[in-house]
Amino acid sequence: MSQDLANEPSDSLSVTISGGSMGGLFTGIALDSAGHDVTVAEQSAGDLRSRGGGIVAQQSIRQFLSRHDIVDSATITTRASERRFLTADGDVRTSTPDSMVFTSWDAVYRQLRAAFPDDRYHAGRTVTGLRATDGTVRFADGDRTAADLVVAADGGQSTARAQLFPETEPEFADYVAWRGVVPEADVSDAVIDAFDGRFTFYQGERTLILAYFIPGGDGSTAPGDRRLNWVWYDTLRGRERDTIFTDTTGASQQFSVSPGHLQNPVETRQRERATEILPPVFADLVATTAAPFVQAIYDLRIPRITVDRVCLLGDAAFVARPHTAAGTAKAASDAVELKAALDRHSSLGDALASWDDARTDYGERLVAQGKRMGDERLSLGS
């Protein structure tokens, strides 16, 4: 720890946050509530929208929204009271009581964005580099600024992480997640009945698909206004990843191909595969989806999450496989625990060291858990 950080008070900090998505907003709201002078820089010039659609509304998310008086989480969540596994023919194989709460990425994002002051949220502001020793941040337009603390919440393809830990590379698994969101009004009564109030799965040979209801595009949770969110984990089974991740422009994508940009042969083949191997209600759901997309499944970890005055938070630090349903919840917890560490310790250095130890350990355990869950559920170890 540098002498400056060891002696520097942890209260009333100037904070620059790189990334105005979930992690950046959780952090901005938490630190603003503690009296810090927070500015958020988001590279996107417009409102952010999620490709993923649905998320599990873990307790840490719901508590954050409540404690900061942002929204009653009941108004933007759907619930399931049963976990159900289907057979390939569509019959119920197992059914157990299980209380789960779901929401959508965009429903939560809109609430967080509305809760953070507009005059300190700068859209179209791209961070291109930083100097950890003095908190200097460089922007694409040539401007520079310095802060007591810099929080890199710039996602799985973090610019800050690439600069601070250039040797860190994602470790790709041998499977992908096909995803889609379908308006409730577009699906049949049989499909609605199969998923309403249920968290429904089908697990086949080296494949797993699940679906659940989430709020509609406008945030409504009323029956008829909702959406069905599905995620299909499917092994590559000899198919070239390069082919799947080459989009309609011919560009090769490392992590995902967004809705509407899957090459036609790739999309057609996956829809055919759905008809061949999935239970009818899941096959219908995939067939009804206007613009499915695909994401690579990978693990990513770093040796520590603070370097001098820079913190890496959320997916910028660790990426666990989505089986943990913890991506958004981890970002919320990272932010809450950072605020708590700053409150608890009198020096900035001690606060960051404490936060680093706890959250690095948590990130390591979460990545390991995600890998174990994925390998078991898709029988990748056999």
Coordinates of C-alpha atoms in Angstrom, one line a residue:
M1 CA 0.0 0.0 0.0
S2 CA 1.4 3.5 -0.9
Q3 CA 1.9 5.9 1.9
D4 CA -0.6 8.3 0.4
L5 CA -3.4 5.8 0.5
A6 CA -2.5 4.6 4.0
N7 CA -2.8 8.2 5.3
E8 CA -5.7 9.4 3.1
P9 CA -9.1 9.7 4.8
S10 CA -11.8 7.4 3.3
D11 CA -14.6 10.0 3.6
S12 CA -15.8 12.7 1.2
L13 CA -13.9 11.2 -1.8
S14 CA -14.1 12.3 -5.4
V15 CA -15.1 9.2 -7.4
T16 CA -15.0 8.5 -11.1
I17 CA -16.9 5.5 -12.3
S18 CA -16.2 4.0 -15.7
G19 CA -19.3 2.3 -16.9
G20 CA -22.9 3.4 -16.4
S21 CA -24.6 0.0 -16.6
M22 CA -25.7 -2.0 -13.6
G23 CA -22.4 -2.1 -11.7
G24 CA -21.8 1.5 -12.3
L25 CA -25.2 2.6 -11.1
F26 CA -25.2 0.3 -8.1
T27 CA -21.9 1.8 -7.1
G28 CA -22.8 5.4 -8.0
I29 CA -26.0 5.3 -5.9
A30 CA -24.3 3.5 -2.9
L31 CA -21.4 5.9 -2.8
D32 CA -23.5 9.0 -3.4
S33 CA -25.7 8.1 -0.5
A34 CA -22.6 8.0 1.7
G35 CA -21.7 11.6 0.8
H36 CA -19.0 11.0 -1.8
D37 CA -18.7 13.1 -5.0
V38 CA -19.5 10.6 -7.7
T39 CA -19.4 11.0 -11.5
V40 CA -20.3 8.2 -13.9
A41 CA -18.9 8.0 -17.5
E42 CA -20.8 5.7 -19.9
Q43 CA -19.5 5.1 -23.4
S44 CA -22.9 4.5 -24.9
A45 CA -24.6 7.7 -26.1
G46 CA -28.2 6.5 -25.6
D47 CA -30.2 4.4 -23.1
L48 CA -28.7 1.0 -22.4
R49 CA -30.6 -2.1 -23.4
S50 CA -29.9 -5.6 -22.4
R51 CA -29.5 -8.5 -24.8
G52 CA -30.1 -10.9 -22.0
G53 CA -33.6 -9.9 -20.9
G54 CA -34.3 -11.9 -17.8
I55 CA -32.4 -12.1 -14.5
V56 CA -33.0 -13.8 -11.2
A57 CA -33.9 -11.0 -8.7
Q58 CA -31.6 -12.2 -5.9
Q59 CA -32.1 -10.9 -2.4
S60 CA -29.1 -8.5 -2.7
I61 CA -30.8 -6.7 -5.7
R62 CA -34.2 -6.4 -4.0
Q63 CA -32.6 -5.2 -0.7
F64 CA -30.6 -2.5 -2.6
L65 CA -33.7 -1.2 -4.3
S66 CA -35.6 -1.1 -1.0
R67 CA -32.8 0.4 1.2
H68 CA -32.2 3.2 -1.3
D69 CA -36.0 3.9 -1.7
I70 CA -35.7 3.3 -5.5
V71 CA -38.7 1.1 -6.1
D72 CA -40.8 -1.6 -4.5
S73 CA -39.3 -4.7 -6.1
A74 CA -42.7 -6.4 -6.1
T75 CA -43.8 -4.0 -8.8
I76 CA -41.0 -5.1 -11.2
T77 CA -40.7 -8.8 -10.5
T78 CA -42.5 -12.0 -11.4
R79 CA -42.6 -15.1 -9.2
A80 CA -42.5 -18.9 -9.6
S81 CA -43.5 -21.3 -6.9
E82 CA -42.5 -24.5 -8.6
R83 CA -39.4 -25.9 -10.2
R84 CA -40.3 -28.3 -13.0
F85 CA -38.3 -30.6 -15.2
L86 CA -39.8 -32.0 -18.4
T87 CA -39.2 -35.1 -20.4
A88 CA -38.3 -34.9 -24.1
D89 CA -42.0 -35.6 -24.9
G90 CA -43.1 -32.7 -22.8
D91 CA -44.4 -34.7 -19.8
V92 CA -43.5 -33.6 -16.3
R93 CA -40.6 -35.6 -15.1
T94 CA -40.2 -34.0 -11.6
S95 CA -41.9 -31.1 -9.9
T96 CA -40.9 -29.5 -6.5
P97 CA -42.0 -26.4 -4.6
D98 CA -39.4 -23.7 -5.0
S99 CA -39.9 -19.9 -4.6
M100 CA -38.0 -17.9 -7.2
V101 CA -38.2 -14.2 -8.1
F102 CA -37.4 -12.9 -11.5
T103 CA -37.1 -9.6 -13.2
S104 CA -35.7 -8.1 -16.4
W105 CA -32.4 -6.3 -16.9
D106 CA -34.1 -3.3 -18.5
A107 CA -36.7 -3.0 -15.7
V108 CA -34.0 -2.8 -13.0
Y109 CA -31.7 -0.5 -15.1
R110 CA -34.5 2.0 -15.7
Q111 CA -35.1 2.3 -12.0
L112 CA -31.4 2.6 -11.1
R113 CA -30.8 5.2 -13.9
A114 CA -33.8 7.3 -12.7
A115 CA -32.3 7.3 -9.1
F116 CA -28.9 8.7 -10.1
P117 CA -28.6 12.4 -10.9
D118 CA -28.6 13.3 -14.6
D119 CA -26.0 16.0 -14.1
R120 CA -23.4 13.5 -12.9
Y121 CA -24.2 10.8 -15.5
H122 CA -22.3 11.5 -18.7
A123 CA -23.4 9.4 -21.7
G124 CA -21.2 9.1 -24.7
R125 CA -18.1 9.5 -22.5
T126 CA -15.6 6.7 -23.4
V127 CA -12.7 6.0 -21.0
T128 CA -9.6 4.9 -23.0
G129 CA -7.1 4.6 -20.2
L130 CA -6.2 5.4 -16.6
R131 CA -3.3 5.8 -14.3
A132 CA -3.9 3.9 -11.1
T133 CA -1.3 5.8 -9.0
D134 CA -3.0 9.1 -9.0
G135 CA -6.5 8.3 -10.3
T136 CA -6.1 10.0 -13.7
V137 CA -8.7 8.9 -16.2
R138 CA -8.3 9.6 -20.0
F139 CA -11.3 9.9 -22.3
A140 CA -11.6 9.4 -26.1
D141 CA -12.0 13.1 -26.7
G142 CA -8.6 13.8 -25.2
D143 CA -9.9 15.1 -21.8
R144 CA -8.4 14.0 -18.5
T145 CA -9.7 14.1 -15.0
A146 CA -8.3 12.9 -11.7
A147 CA -10.2 11.4 -8.7
D148 CA -9.4 10.0 -5.3
L149 CA -11.0 6.7 -6.3
V150 CA -11.7 5.2 -9.8
V151 CA -14.2 2.4 -10.1
A152 CA -14.0 0.3 -13.3
A153 CA -17.5 -1.1 -13.8
D154 CA -17.1 -1.4 -17.6
G155 CA -18.2 -5.1 -18.0
G156 CA -16.7 -8.3 -19.2
Q157 CA -14.6 -6.6 -21.9
S158 CA -13.2 -4.1 -19.4
T159 CA -10.7 -1.5 -20.8
A160 CA -9.4 -1.0 -17.3
R161 CA -8.8 -4.7 -16.7
A162 CA -7.1 -5.1 -20.0
Q163 CA -4.7 -2.3 -19.1
L164 CA -4.0 -3.4 -15.5
F165 CA -4.0 -7.1 -16.1
P166 CA -3.0 -7.6 -19.8
E167 CA -2.1 -11.3 -19.2
T168 CA -5.7 -12.1 -18.1
E169 CA -7.7 -14.0 -20.7
P170 CA -11.2 -15.5 -20.6
E171 CA -11.2 -19.3 -20.4
F172 CA -13.9 -20.5 -22.8
A173 CA -16.1 -23.5 -22.0
D174 CA -17.1 -26.0 -24.7
Y175 CA -20.7 -24.7 -24.9
V176 CA -22.7 -21.6 -25.6
A177 CA -25.9 -20.0 -24.4
W178 CA -28.6 -19.4 -27.0
R179 CA -31.1 -16.8 -25.7
G180 CA -34.3 -15.2 -26.5
V181 CA -37.2 -13.1 -25.2
V182 CA -40.8 -13.5 -26.5
P183 CA -43.8 -11.3 -25.7
E184 CA -46.5 -13.3 -23.9
A185 CA -49.1 -12.2 -26.5
D186 CA -47.1 -14.0 -29.2
V187 CA -47.2 -17.5 -27.6
S188 CA -50.0 -20.1 -27.3
D189 CA -52.0 -20.8 -24.3
A190 CA -50.3 -24.2 -24.0
V191 CA -46.9 -22.5 -23.8
I192 CA -48.2 -19.9 -21.2
D193 CA -49.6 -22.7 -19.0
A194 CA -46.3 -24.6 -19.1
F195 CA -44.3 -21.6 -17.7
D196 CA -46.8 -19.5 -15.7
G197 CA -45.8 -19.6 -12.1
R198 CA -43.1 -22.1 -12.8
F199 CA -39.3 -22.3 -13.4
T200 CA -39.3 -24.9 -16.1
F201 CA -36.3 -26.9 -17.4
Y202 CA -35.4 -29.6 -19.8
Q203 CA -32.1 -31.5 -19.4
G204 CA -31.1 -33.7 -22.3
E205 CA -27.8 -35.2 -23.5
R206 CA -25.2 -32.4 -23.0
T207 CA -27.9 -29.8 -23.3
L208 CA -30.0 -27.8 -20.9
I209 CA -32.8 -25.2 -21.5
L210 CA -34.9 -23.2 -19.0
A211 CA -37.5 -20.5 -19.2
Y212 CA -39.5 -18.2 -16.9
F213 CA -41.7 -15.1 -17.1
I214 CA -40.2 -11.6 -16.7
P215 CA -41.8 -8.1 -16.9
G216 CA -42.8 -6.8 -20.3
G217 CA -40.8 -4.3 -22.2
D218 CA -42.6 -1.5 -20.4
G219 CA -42.0 -3.1 -17.0
S220 CA -45.5 -4.4 -16.6
T221 CA -46.0 -7.7 -14.7
A222 CA -49.7 -8.1 -15.5
P223 CA -50.7 -11.3 -17.3
G224 CA -50.7 -10.7 -21.0
D225 CA -48.1 -8.0 -20.8
R226 CA -45.2 -10.1 -19.6
R227 CA -42.4 -11.7 -21.6
L228 CA -41.0 -15.2 -21.6
N229 CA -37.2 -15.4 -21.2
W230 CA -35.4 -18.6 -22.3
V231 CA -31.8 -19.7 -22.1
W232 CA -30.5 -22.8 -23.9
Y233 CA -27.1 -24.1 -23.0
D234 CA -25.9 -26.3 -25.8
T235 CA -22.5 -27.9 -26.4
L236 CA -20.7 -27.1 -29.7
R237 CA -20.4 -30.8 -30.5
G238 CA -17.9 -30.3 -33.3
R239 CA -19.4 -27.2 -34.6
E240 CA -16.9 -24.4 -35.2
R241 CA -17.2 -21.6 -32.7
D242 CA -15.8 -19.2 -35.3
T243 CA -18.8 -19.9 -37.6
I244 CA -21.4 -19.4 -34.9
F245 CA -19.7 -16.1 -33.7
T246 CA -19.4 -14.6 -37.2
D247 CA -22.2 -12.1 -37.5
T248 CA -24.2 -11.0 -40.6
T249 CA -21.6 -8.3 -41.4
G250 CA -18.9 -11.0 -41.6
A251 CA -17.2 -9.7 -38.4
S252 CA -15.9 -12.2 -35.9
Q253 CA -17.3 -11.7 -32.4
Q254 CA -15.5 -12.9 -29.3
F255 CA -18.2 -13.1 -26.8
S256 CA -21.7 -12.7 -28.4
V257 CA -23.7 -12.2 -31.5
S258 CA -26.6 -9.8 -30.8
P259 CA -30.3 -10.2 -31.7
G260 CA -30.8 -9.9 -35.4
H261 CA -27.2 -10.5 -36.3
L262 CA -27.0 -14.3 -36.3
Q263 CA -26.1 -15.6 -39.8
N264 CA -29.1 -17.2 -41.4
P265 CA -27.6 -20.7 -41.7
V266 CA -26.6 -20.6 -38.0
E267 CA -30.0 -19.5 -36.8
T268 CA -31.8 -21.9 -39.1
R269 CA -29.8 -24.8 -37.9
Q270 CA -30.4 -24.0 -34.2
R271 CA -34.2 -23.7 -34.8
E272 CA -34.1 -27.1 -36.5
R273 CA -32.1 -28.5 -33.6
A274 CA -34.8 -27.2 -31.2
T275 CA -37.5 -29.1 -33.1
E276 CA -35.4 -32.2 -33.1
I277 CA -34.4 -32.5 -29.5
L278 CA -36.4 -30.2 -27.2
P279 CA -39.9 -30.8 -25.7
P280 CA -42.7 -29.3 -27.8
V281 CA -43.3 -26.2 -25.5
F282 CA -39.6 -25.3 -25.6
A283 CA -39.4 -25.9 -29.4
D284 CA -42.5 -23.7 -29.8
L285 CA -40.8 -21.0 -27.7
V286 CA -37.7 -21.0 -29.8
A287 CA -39.6 -21.0 -33.0
T288 CA -41.7 -18.0 -31.9
T289 CA -38.6 -15.9 -30.9
A290 CA -38.1 -13.2 -33.5
A291 CA -34.4 -12.5 -32.9
P292 CA -32.5 -15.1 -30.8
F293 CA -28.9 -14.5 -30.0
V294 CA -25.9 -16.4 -28.7
Q295 CA -23.3 -15.8 -26.0
A296 CA -20.1 -17.6 -25.3
I297 CA -19.8 -19.3 -21.9
Y298 CA -16.5 -18.5 -20.2
D299 CA -14.7 -18.1 -16.9
L300 CA -12.7 -15.0 -16.0
R301 CA -10.7 -14.2 -12.9
I302 CA -8.1 -11.7 -11.9
P303 CA -5.5 -11.9 -9.0
R304 CA -6.8 -8.9 -7.2
I305 CA -9.5 -6.2 -7.7
T306 CA -7.7 -3.1 -6.6
V307 CA -4.6 -1.5 -8.0
D308 CA -3.7 1.7 -6.1
R309 CA -6.7 4.0 -6.5
V310 CA -8.6 1.8 -9.0
C311 CA -11.3 -0.8 -8.1
L312 CA -12.6 -3.3 -10.6
L313 CA -16.2 -4.3 -9.9
G314 CA -18.8 -6.7 -11.3
D315 CA -17.9 -8.4 -14.6
A316 CA -14.9 -6.2 -15.0
A317 CA -13.3 -8.3 -12.2
F318 CA -14.8 -11.8 -12.3
V319 CA -17.1 -13.5 -14.7
A320 CA -18.9 -16.6 -13.5
R321 CA -21.0 -18.8 -15.7
P322 CA -24.6 -17.8 -15.7
H323 CA -25.8 -21.0 -13.9
T324 CA -25.0 -19.2 -10.6
A325 CA -27.6 -16.5 -11.5
A326 CA -25.4 -14.1 -9.7
G327 CA -24.0 -11.6 -12.2
T328 CA -26.2 -8.7 -11.4
A329 CA -26.4 -9.7 -7.7
K330 CA -22.6 -9.7 -7.5
A331 CA -22.4 -6.2 -8.9
A332 CA -24.9 -5.0 -6.3
S333 CA -23.0 -6.7 -3.5
D334 CA -19.7 -5.4 -4.7
A335 CA -21.0 -1.9 -4.6
V336 CA -22.6 -2.3 -1.1
E337 CA -19.5 -3.9 0.3
L338 CA -17.3 -1.1 -1.2
K339 CA -19.4 1.5 0.6
A340 CA -19.3 -0.5 3.8
A341 CA -15.5 -0.8 3.7
L342 CA -15.1 3.0 3.1
D343 CA -17.5 3.6 6.1
R344 CA -15.7 1.1 8.3
H345 CA -12.1 2.2 7.8
S346 CA -10.6 5.6 8.4
S347 CA -8.1 5.4 5.6
L348 CA -8.7 4.8 1.9
G349 CA -5.9 2.3 1.8
D350 CA -7.2 0.2 4.6
A351 CA -10.7 0.3 3.1
L352 CA -9.6 -0.8 -0.3
A353 CA -7.4 -3.6 1.1
S354 CA -10.2 -5.0 3.2
W355 CA -12.7 -4.8 0.3
D356 CA -10.1 -6.4 -2.1
D357 CA -9.5 -9.4 0.2
A358 CA -13.2 -10.1 0.8
R359 CA -14.5 -9.6 -2.8
T360 CA -11.6 -11.3 -4.5
D361 CA -12.2 -14.4 -2.4
Y362 CA -15.9 -14.2 -3.2
G363 CA -15.2 -13.8 -6.9
E364 CA -12.9 -16.8 -6.9
R365 CA -15.5 -19.0 -5.2
L366 CA -18.2 -17.9 -7.5
V367 CA -16.2 -18.6 -10.7
A368 CA -15.4 -22.1 -9.3
Q369 CA -19.1 -22.7 -8.4
G370 CA -20.2 -21.7 -11.9
K371 CA -17.7 -24.0 -13.6
R372 CA -18.7 -26.9 -11.4
M373 CA -22.4 -26.3 -12.0
G374 CA -22.0 -26.0 -15.8
D375 CA -19.8 -29.1 -16.1
E376 CA -22.2 -31.1 -14.0
R377 CA -25.4 -30.0 -15.7
L378 CA -24.0 -30.5 -19.2
S379 CA -22.1 -33.7 -18.3
L380 CA -18.9 -32.1 -19.6
G381 CA -16.8 -34.1 -17.3
S382 CA -17.9 -37.5 -18.7

